[in-house]
Amino acid sequence: MGKGTDKLYITHSEWASEDAYSASAGSGTSKSKVAGASFRRLPFNFCAVSLQPFLHPVCTADGTIFDLTNILPWLKKHGTNPVTGLPLKSSELIKLHFAKNDEGEMVDPVTFKVFTDNTHIVALRNTGNVFAYDTVERLNIKAKMWKDLVSDEEFSRKDIITLQDPQNIEARNLSSFKYIKDGLSTLTEEQEMERRDPTRNLNTGALGSAARILRAKEAVAAARLQRDASNRNHNPALLSSKTLSGGATKASPSQSLQPPKRIPYNAAKHTTGKAAASFTSTGLTPHTSSERALLTDEEYMLKPRRVKSKGYARIATSLGELNVELAPEFAPRAVWNFVQLSKNGYYNGVVFHRNIRNFMIQGGDPTVTGKGGQSIWGKNFQDEFEGPATHDARGVVSMANKGKNTNSSQFFITYRPAKHLDRKHTIFGKVVGGLDTLTRLENAEVSESDKRPLEAIEIKDITVFVDPFEEFQKKKRERDEAEKEQEEIKRNGGTEDDKTTWTGKRIRGNGAADVGSGEERVGHYLRAKASAISPPETEDEMVGEWEHGIAEEPAKKKIKARGFGSFDNW
């Protein structure tokens, strides 16, 4: 049982040693000394200095990628390669050109293969174009065609720089970078000053009265620095009398009652998420309240059932004109796309590339191949099937697509009901005028192979007579102006009717009723009668004194009692 012995027990030193891997191993055996345990891989699209995704990529002759905005301050301060520690000049950097697809992913410019952390990526020294090594090996090295596949410039084998080799992962090992081993900082002086600032991560606007204290402290610190710089005999070891006395500035209490914030008309149902993000991350500005996200005017209008007014447009073709009614209530994105493309002249000169009798006519593709076209947003947009409209009549206008949520600029007009297209194509309008033109379009001669008109049917122009979204914005501006006028009237005390009560009294600006003249007051008829009975006011008459003393009061006449009288004495 013992190591190298026949003992039936093990000693404490054997139990606690690092080379014991049995069930009797002690606590000291948990230390791992496996080679490469500290390996950390840097992604190919990250800068080797900032360790963040690069925006302006450059590389060295050995294939280390940097961001130009990060490597230049380092070279100005150190003049060496931060990864290897060898001398490096800014003139030795090679600018890289990465190709990207529609989703913004870095791809090979020839095969459009998306680059990943497992792709063998190379660059050409003389042009800076970045390729997948498989492409260069198959089309350049094996074919012995030493020309850049993008710029057609000549290069040699030594101009090929390896940026990422999945077989050589040590080349992008963060643990082997020299500046990380030495613990050197890659921050500039401005960034270091910002990090030393204790208030850089505080949102002073959300601190209330505490923000005043912070601003006061900053002002005091700045004043002291300025005073110390001007005073040569200043001794920083001595404290000021105010500091010793413990004087402090009292901040005024913040208002406890705040008026409620008015919710904007374009407020989304979801919040911005800043409060949750700042609560869980110390690198974000603190937000103590949840604020609703704001939609743009376009996003606000492109919600279903928001813009309900109809739109009208005229499609002028080489065989006549078609008047189309647009329905944005249930297909706002399709109508917006059609209206904006029409206003930009996108459809001018475009021909109908597909015409099937007793079915439909399709157009809107500038390439005339049936595979092209682009929406107003530059990408495909989703289907809109919420409305009750169906392909149940002649003249229905719908979006053409290549599958689910692939609408672009192509549209078609039906010649007959086509119920099998429901819930597959977005309906955004119908033909309300020019049905004779639609008949001429249907009767046009076409090729039997691809159903393309033999004589090109061209869209000369599309005129938008009524833009439903402009009408919506116009009505909204009118409502906003009316609300502003009402608020202004309320601030001024209201209208004439609001300033008069039901009794006829006028209300002053302070809310008190105006009594006004005596003729308008309640009860002025009684006062008028009393004034008529009372004698007119004249000069006081002088009355002499009584000569015979005080006059006696006349005796009251007794009233004879009638009836049975009082029964109190019974």
C-alpha atoms as one frame of an Amber mdcrd trajectory, in Angstrom:
protein
   0.000   0.000   0.000   2.850   2.354   0.752   4.923   3.849  -2.036   7.746
   1.448  -2.935   7.147  -0.602   0.222   4.948  -3.421   1.433   3.479  -1.386
   4.306  -0.207  -1.641   4.894  -0.476   2.075   5.597   0.711   5.396   4.131
   2.350   8.269   5.900   1.031  11.834   6.059   3.597  13.096   3.593   2.629
  10.391   1.094  -1.062  11.180   1.580  -0.569  14.958   1.030   1.895  14.733
  -1.883   0.967  16.109  -5.277   1.815  12.885  -7.128  -0.875  10.857  -5.305
  -3.814  10.110  -7.613  -5.540   7.317  -5.732  -8.724   7.358  -3.678  -6.589
   8.047  -0.595  -5.179  11.250  -2.037  -5.123  14.288   0.262  -6.075  17.923
  -0.166  -2.720  18.927  -1.595  -3.276  16.894  -4.738  -5.889  19.283  -6.156
  -3.259  21.590  -7.602  -3.308  21.206 -11.349  -0.079  21.499 -13.284  -1.470
  20.448 -16.648   0.342  22.198 -19.501  -1.788  24.795 -21.221  -4.377  25.006
 -18.468  -4.284  28.831 -18.661  -4.949  28.912 -22.409  -7.274  31.706 -23.556
  -8.011  32.143 -27.238  -8.466  35.546 -28.887 -11.218  35.583 -31.569 -10.093
  36.462 -35.071 -12.195  39.664 -35.208 -10.754  41.090 -31.979  -7.955  43.613
 -31.562  -4.908  42.172 -29.780  -4.467  45.391 -27.741  -7.981  46.389 -26.657
  -9.306  42.785 -26.704 -12.476  44.186 -28.305 -13.921  43.791 -31.846 -11.958
  45.927 -34.264 -13.423  48.606 -36.527 -10.308  49.632 -38.496  -8.229  46.437
 -38.775  -4.500  46.446 -39.503  -1.973  43.648 -39.119   1.735  43.078 -38.802
   3.946  40.889 -40.974   3.483  37.947 -38.575  -0.339  38.146 -38.795  -1.236
  39.862 -35.490  -4.373  41.972 -35.949  -4.853  45.344 -34.224  -7.337  48.163
 -34.393  -5.683  51.259 -35.839  -7.167  53.554 -33.185  -5.673  51.385 -30.421
  -2.259  50.465 -31.801  -1.200  54.010 -32.747  -1.251  55.346 -29.134   0.685
  52.251 -28.032   3.343  52.746 -30.723   3.602  56.417 -29.825   4.234  55.523
 -26.171   6.253  52.278 -26.421   7.277  51.745 -30.062   7.099  47.956 -29.779
   4.774  45.134 -30.746   2.596  44.574 -27.643   2.282  40.846 -28.406   5.905
  39.924 -29.105   7.781  42.890 -27.593   9.826  43.429 -30.776  10.288  46.925
 -32.252   7.388  48.009 -34.475   6.712  51.132 -36.530   3.408  52.463 -37.780
   4.688  52.286 -41.375   4.990  48.499 -41.030   1.268  48.060 -40.406  -0.817
  46.615 -43.254  -4.400  47.780 -43.693  -6.855  44.887 -44.012  -9.997  44.768
 -46.164 -12.654  42.344 -44.899 -15.658  41.562 -47.122 -19.071  41.395 -45.417
 -22.443  39.954 -46.359 -25.894  41.513 -45.891 -25.977  40.445 -42.227 -22.663
  42.196 -41.544 -20.692  38.942 -41.133 -17.119  38.743 -42.428 -16.955  36.413
 -45.427 -14.600  35.254 -48.132 -15.026  37.667 -51.081 -14.993  34.818 -53.626
 -16.928  31.932 -52.063 -18.863  34.109 -49.541 -18.071  31.564 -46.845 -18.569
  33.073 -43.385 -15.397  33.350 -41.303 -15.419  31.614 -37.917 -12.853  30.921
 -35.210 -12.070  27.640 -37.003 -11.465  29.120 -40.475  -7.965  29.311 -41.901
  -7.757  33.027 -42.799  -4.972  34.682 -44.792  -4.304  38.167 -46.166  -2.206
  39.494 -49.036   0.576  41.882 -48.066   0.400  44.136 -51.145  -3.398  44.606
 -51.304  -4.626  43.848 -47.774  -7.528  41.744 -49.055  -8.543  38.908 -46.736
  -9.439  35.431 -48.049 -10.021  31.937 -46.781  -6.891  29.840 -47.290  -8.929
  27.190 -49.108  -9.816  29.762 -51.783  -6.235  30.946 -52.243  -4.907  27.399
 -52.308  -7.429  26.161 -54.867  -7.581  29.207 -57.188  -4.081  30.668 -56.831
  -1.504  28.216 -55.532  -2.654  25.046 -57.296  -3.716  26.903 -60.433  -0.421
  28.874 -60.374  -2.357  32.070 -61.003  -0.596  34.618 -58.804  -3.093  37.468
 -59.076  -5.363  38.905 -56.415  -8.862  37.496 -56.924 -10.422  40.859 -56.102
  -8.114  43.593 -57.386  -6.274  41.446 -59.995  -2.874  42.608 -58.693   0.082
  40.244 -58.808   1.570  38.761 -55.641   3.975  36.024 -54.597   3.826  33.215
 -52.064   5.765  35.253 -49.496   3.028  37.935 -49.602   0.547  35.517 -48.026
   0.136  36.392 -44.336  -1.640  33.928 -42.040  -4.113  35.751 -39.784  -5.645
  32.657 -38.197  -4.591  29.016 -38.414  -6.843  26.558 -36.572  -3.892  24.135
 -36.432  -1.727  26.718 -34.634  -3.886  27.965 -31.773  -0.883  29.162 -29.760
  -0.514  32.097 -32.137  -3.672  33.669 -30.649  -3.123  32.592 -27.039  -3.759
  35.553 -24.741  -1.582  34.062 -22.029   1.467  34.378 -24.288   1.013  38.099
 -25.069   3.963  40.023 -23.648   2.077  43.100 -22.434  -0.342  40.853 -20.525
   2.543  38.942 -18.923   4.258  42.207 -17.945   0.989  43.715 -16.686   1.267
  46.828 -18.868  -1.763  49.034 -19.313  -3.015  49.722 -22.828  -5.056  52.778
 -21.817  -4.170  56.273 -22.943  -3.661  59.136 -20.474  -7.168  60.433 -21.134
  -8.682  56.999 -20.474  -6.676  56.603 -17.273  -7.875  60.013 -16.050 -11.458
  59.019 -16.791 -11.060  55.789 -14.832  -9.599  57.669 -11.878 -12.621  59.965
 -11.882 -14.981  58.600  -9.195 -18.062  60.111 -10.840 -17.514  58.807 -14.366
 -19.995  55.932 -13.927 -22.594  57.981 -12.052 -25.649  59.446 -13.699 -25.750
  62.734 -11.809 -29.095  63.587 -13.361 -30.704  60.679 -11.499 -29.145  61.366
  -8.093 -31.382  64.263  -7.088 -29.919  66.430  -4.331 -26.824  64.213  -4.098
 -25.738  65.513  -7.499 -25.434  68.999  -6.006 -23.068  67.691  -3.366 -20.912
  65.990  -5.995 -20.819  69.118  -8.138 -19.936  71.189  -5.081 -17.091  68.813
  -4.224 -15.776  68.964  -7.781 -15.903  72.757  -7.724 -14.098  72.873  -4.377
 -11.423  70.443  -5.611 -10.910  72.473  -8.790 -10.652  75.697  -6.779  -8.109
  74.142  -4.439  -5.985  72.913  -7.335  -6.067  76.349  -8.898  -5.207  77.991
  -5.569  -2.386  75.544  -4.918  -0.960  76.135  -8.378  -0.944  79.899  -7.834
   0.372  79.725  -4.233   4.032  78.710  -4.205   4.213  78.576  -0.396   1.310
  76.157  -0.127   1.995  73.111   2.029  -0.371  70.220   1.178   0.331  68.627
   4.550  -1.505  71.419   6.332  -5.284  71.212   6.495  -7.474  74.224   6.081
  -9.435  75.617   8.998 -12.687  74.647   7.364 -11.571  71.054   7.132 -10.498
  70.963  10.768 -13.702  72.586  11.934 -15.749  70.038  10.040 -17.706  72.595
   8.072 -19.898  71.180   5.359 -22.385  72.465   2.875 -25.960  71.476   3.428
 -27.798  70.414   0.329 -31.342  71.568  -0.074 -33.855  68.740   0.112 -35.269
  67.634  -3.201 -38.904  68.035  -3.975 -40.880  65.037  -2.802 -43.850  65.652
  -5.046 -43.062  65.579  -8.750 -45.617  65.976 -11.510 -46.271  62.716 -13.338
 -44.521  62.344 -16.655 -46.727  62.427 -19.703 -46.466  59.247 -21.753 -45.426
  60.084 -25.349 -47.725  59.059 -28.164 -45.012  56.865 -29.695 -44.114  55.026
 -26.488 -43.573  51.298 -27.010 -45.017  48.581 -24.799 -41.521  47.533 -23.753
 -38.985  49.532 -21.760 -35.499  50.572 -22.752 -34.027  47.985 -20.360 -31.508
  50.499 -19.001 -32.623  50.060 -15.397 -32.128  46.279 -15.473 -28.860  46.505
 -17.399 -27.381  49.121 -15.045 -28.538  47.108 -12.027 -26.613  44.022 -13.141
 -23.573  45.752 -14.655 -21.240  48.258 -13.032 -19.961  49.405 -16.406 -23.238
  51.118 -17.334 -24.710  54.411 -16.216 -27.160  53.808 -13.327 -30.846  54.258
 -14.165 -33.289  54.131 -11.268 -36.521  54.286 -13.255 -37.946  52.171 -16.046
 -38.547  54.278 -19.124 -40.588  53.080 -22.054 -38.783  52.866 -25.357 -39.758
  55.368 -28.043 -40.714  54.350 -31.549 -39.840  56.368 -34.621 -42.662  57.895
 -36.661 -42.231  55.135 -39.229 -42.343  52.345 -36.642 -45.345  53.986 -34.979
 -47.346  54.187 -38.222 -46.420  50.704 -39.431 -48.400  49.009 -36.673 -51.517
  47.141 -37.896 -54.898  48.891 -37.405 -53.245  52.273 -36.811 -53.495  53.948
 -40.230 -57.017  53.170 -41.411 -57.520  55.687 -44.239 -57.268  54.404 -47.811
 -54.576  55.387 -50.271 -54.864  55.771 -54.034 -52.293  55.482 -56.816 -52.250
  55.278 -60.619 -50.052  52.786 -62.468 -49.367  54.109 -65.981 -48.356  51.235
 -68.300 -47.644  51.042 -72.003 -51.137  49.527 -72.505 -53.091  51.966 -70.329
 -53.618  53.094 -66.768 -54.714  51.240 -63.636 -56.151  52.965 -60.577 -55.281
  51.122 -57.388 -56.772  51.499 -53.913 -54.259  50.820 -51.124 -55.319  49.334
 -47.764 -52.743  50.098 -45.029 -54.957  49.055 -42.107 -53.869  45.410 -42.149
 -50.798  45.615 -44.457 -49.024  48.839 -43.454 -45.524  47.650 -44.335 -46.476
  46.501 -47.821 -48.308  49.781 -48.536 -45.452  51.869 -47.130 -42.948  49.933
 -49.266 -45.043  50.364 -52.422 -45.715  54.066 -51.817 -42.122  54.993 -51.006
 -40.673  53.033 -53.934 -43.225  54.675 -56.242 -42.327  58.155 -54.983 -38.638
  57.445 -55.495 -39.279  56.382 -59.107 -38.105  52.830 -58.438 -40.744  51.289
 -60.706 -40.287  53.750 -63.594 -39.224  51.855 -66.712 -39.621  48.421 -65.080
 -41.440  45.839 -67.240 -43.835  43.047 -66.275 -41.708  39.912 -66.629 -44.480
  37.323 -66.107 -48.000  37.313 -67.547 -50.229  34.229 -67.226 -53.687  34.493
 -68.791 -56.582  33.718 -66.476 -54.206  33.908 -63.478 -52.096  37.025 -62.859
 -49.455  39.500 -64.125 -46.251  40.075 -62.132 -43.718  42.923 -62.136 -41.578
  45.212 -59.991 -38.177  43.575 -60.659 -35.626  45.977 -62.235 -33.466  43.004
 -63.282 -36.384  41.468 -65.252 -35.288  38.019 -64.049 -37.932  37.456 -61.390
 -35.194  37.022 -58.767 -34.245  40.639 -58.105 -35.790  43.659 -56.484 -35.190
  45.371 -53.164 -37.529  46.836 -50.588 -37.346  50.415 -49.316 -35.450  49.131
 -46.252 -32.819  47.316 -48.311 -33.869  43.902 -47.029 -36.863  41.568 -47.087
 -39.770  42.267 -44.743 -42.279  39.969 -43.104 -45.705  38.860 -44.316 -48.919
  40.522 -43.089 -51.880  38.138 -42.902 -53.976  39.685 -40.105 -56.582  41.296
 -42.338 -59.779  39.785 -43.765 -58.772  40.410 -47.402 -58.473  37.354 -49.659
 -57.741  36.646 -53.309 -61.463  36.400 -54.089 -61.842  38.757 -57.051 -60.262
  40.091 -60.200 -57.764  42.928 -59.684 -56.356  42.016 -56.249 -52.855  43.495
 -55.753 -50.466  41.358 -53.657 -46.784  41.024 -52.859 -44.745  38.399 -54.697
 -42.224  36.459 -52.628 -39.835  33.519 -52.621 -41.202  31.989 -49.438 -42.103
  33.016 -45.915 -41.181  36.619 -44.986 -39.273  37.329 -48.238 -41.218  40.348
 -49.567 -39.160  42.862 -51.530 -40.408  45.057 -54.414 -42.219  42.616 -56.721
 -46.012  42.566 -56.821 -48.715  40.952 -58.953 -52.322  41.634 -59.992 -54.791
  38.765 -60.279 -57.039  38.145 -63.317 -59.388  35.850 -61.407 -59.998  34.622
 -57.826 -57.059  32.577 -56.526 -57.973  31.247 -53.106 -54.912  29.001 -52.990
 -52.748  32.136 -52.584 -54.443  33.181 -49.324 -52.141  33.319 -46.297 -49.171
  32.972 -48.649 -48.988  36.442 -50.220 -49.666  39.794 -48.539 -52.664  41.643
 -50.034 -52.248  45.416 -49.908 -54.639  46.803 -52.550 -57.088  46.274 -55.384
 -57.782  47.729 -58.826 -60.714  50.184 -58.696 -60.310  51.760 -62.137 -58.974
  50.816 -65.549 -60.399  47.304 -65.797 -60.266  47.613 -69.594 -56.509  48.121
 -69.262 -56.349  44.995 -67.125 -58.117  43.099 -69.927 -55.576  44.335 -72.478
 -52.775  43.217 -70.191 -54.328  39.751 -69.924 -54.741  39.408 -73.693 -51.141
  40.407 -74.487 -49.105  37.790 -76.375 -46.563  35.931 -74.221 -43.884  33.302
 -74.680 -45.058  29.773 -74.027 -41.814  28.779 -72.309 -41.441  31.404 -69.572
 -44.731  33.369 -69.935 -42.782  36.571 -70.666 -44.639  39.145 -72.846 -43.350
  39.186 -76.407 -43.733  42.963 -76.501 -42.460  44.534 -73.312 -45.231  45.882
 -71.077 -43.536  48.769 -69.292 -44.496  50.643 -66.147 -44.041  54.230 -67.237
 -44.849  55.849 -63.938 -46.697  55.306 -60.661 -48.387  58.421 -59.272 -49.508
  58.424 -55.651 -52.589  60.621 -55.373 -53.372  59.983 -51.712 -50.606  58.885
 -49.343 -52.412  57.392 -46.308 -49.395  57.919 -44.076 -49.113  61.614 -44.964
 -52.831  61.993 -44.274 -52.342  60.270 -40.910 -49.484  62.601 -39.995 -51.476
  65.638 -41.154 -54.455  64.709 -38.971 -52.135  64.046 -36.060 -50.532  67.486
 -36.429 -53.987  69.070 -36.487 -54.952  67.207 -33.315 -51.728  68.245 -31.617
 -52.293  71.896 -32.574 -55.878  71.710 -31.276 -54.652  70.236 -27.982 -52.049
  72.993 -27.667 -54.743  75.618 -28.247 -56.934  74.015 -25.573 -54.050  73.986
 -23.120 -53.310  77.632 -23.887 -56.969  78.521 -23.288 -56.913  76.648 -19.973
 -53.788  78.509 -18.893 -55.514  81.806 -19.722 -58.570  80.925 -17.651 -60.758
  79.193 -20.228 -63.306  80.460 -22.756 -66.070  83.024 -22.102 -68.492  80.235
 -21.208 -65.946  78.722 -18.817 -65.507  82.107 -17.124 -69.243  82.464 -16.318
 -71.134  80.415 -13.730 -74.742  79.238 -14.086 -75.861  82.201 -11.963 -74.281
  84.670 -14.371 -71.220  85.533 -12.272 -67.857  85.960 -13.961 -64.908  84.000
 -12.552 -61.750  85.973 -11.985 -58.265  84.679 -12.762 -57.737  83.617  -9.142
 -60.910  81.494  -9.195 -63.093  83.874  -7.157 -66.520  84.923  -8.435 -66.848
  88.536  -9.529 -69.731  90.225  -7.650 -70.015  92.977 -10.206 -72.544  95.870
 -10.038 -75.710  95.866  -7.866 -77.978  95.342 -10.870 -76.533  91.894 -11.577
 -76.623  90.593  -7.989 -79.172  88.183  -6.622 -81.754  90.020  -4.480 -81.241
  93.441  -5.982 -85.038  93.758  -6.379 -85.490  93.481  -2.585 -82.849  96.125
  -2.017 -84.504  98.329  -4.587 -87.850  98.016  -2.758 -86.233  98.794   0.593
 -84.585 101.867  -0.837 -87.925 103.007  -2.267 -89.637 102.765   1.161 -86.907
 104.534   3.107 -87.016 108.372   2.855 -84.358 110.104   0.888 -81.327 111.208
   2.765 -81.388 114.941   3.655 -79.823 117.202   6.247 -80.471 116.281   9.944
 -83.261 118.252  11.613 -82.514 119.895  14.990 -85.138 118.851  17.581 -85.527
 120.795  20.873 -85.654 119.232  24.346 -88.910 118.194  26.067 -90.150 120.812
  28.471 -92.394 118.603  30.609 -90.047 115.718  31.223 -90.331 112.238  29.865
 -93.647 111.354  28.283 -95.614 108.512  29.858 -96.305 105.420  27.802-100.006
 104.972  26.948-101.807 102.185  28.817-102.246  98.998  26.838-105.807  98.015
  26.073-106.831  94.788  27.721-108.072  92.115  25.450-111.112  90.285  26.683
-110.592  86.598  26.933-112.980  84.476  25.023-113.669  80.743  25.200-112.898
  78.467  28.083-109.652  80.143  28.943-106.628  78.457  30.419-106.830  75.214
  32.344-103.419  75.630  34.084-105.063  76.149  37.545-106.964  72.893  37.439
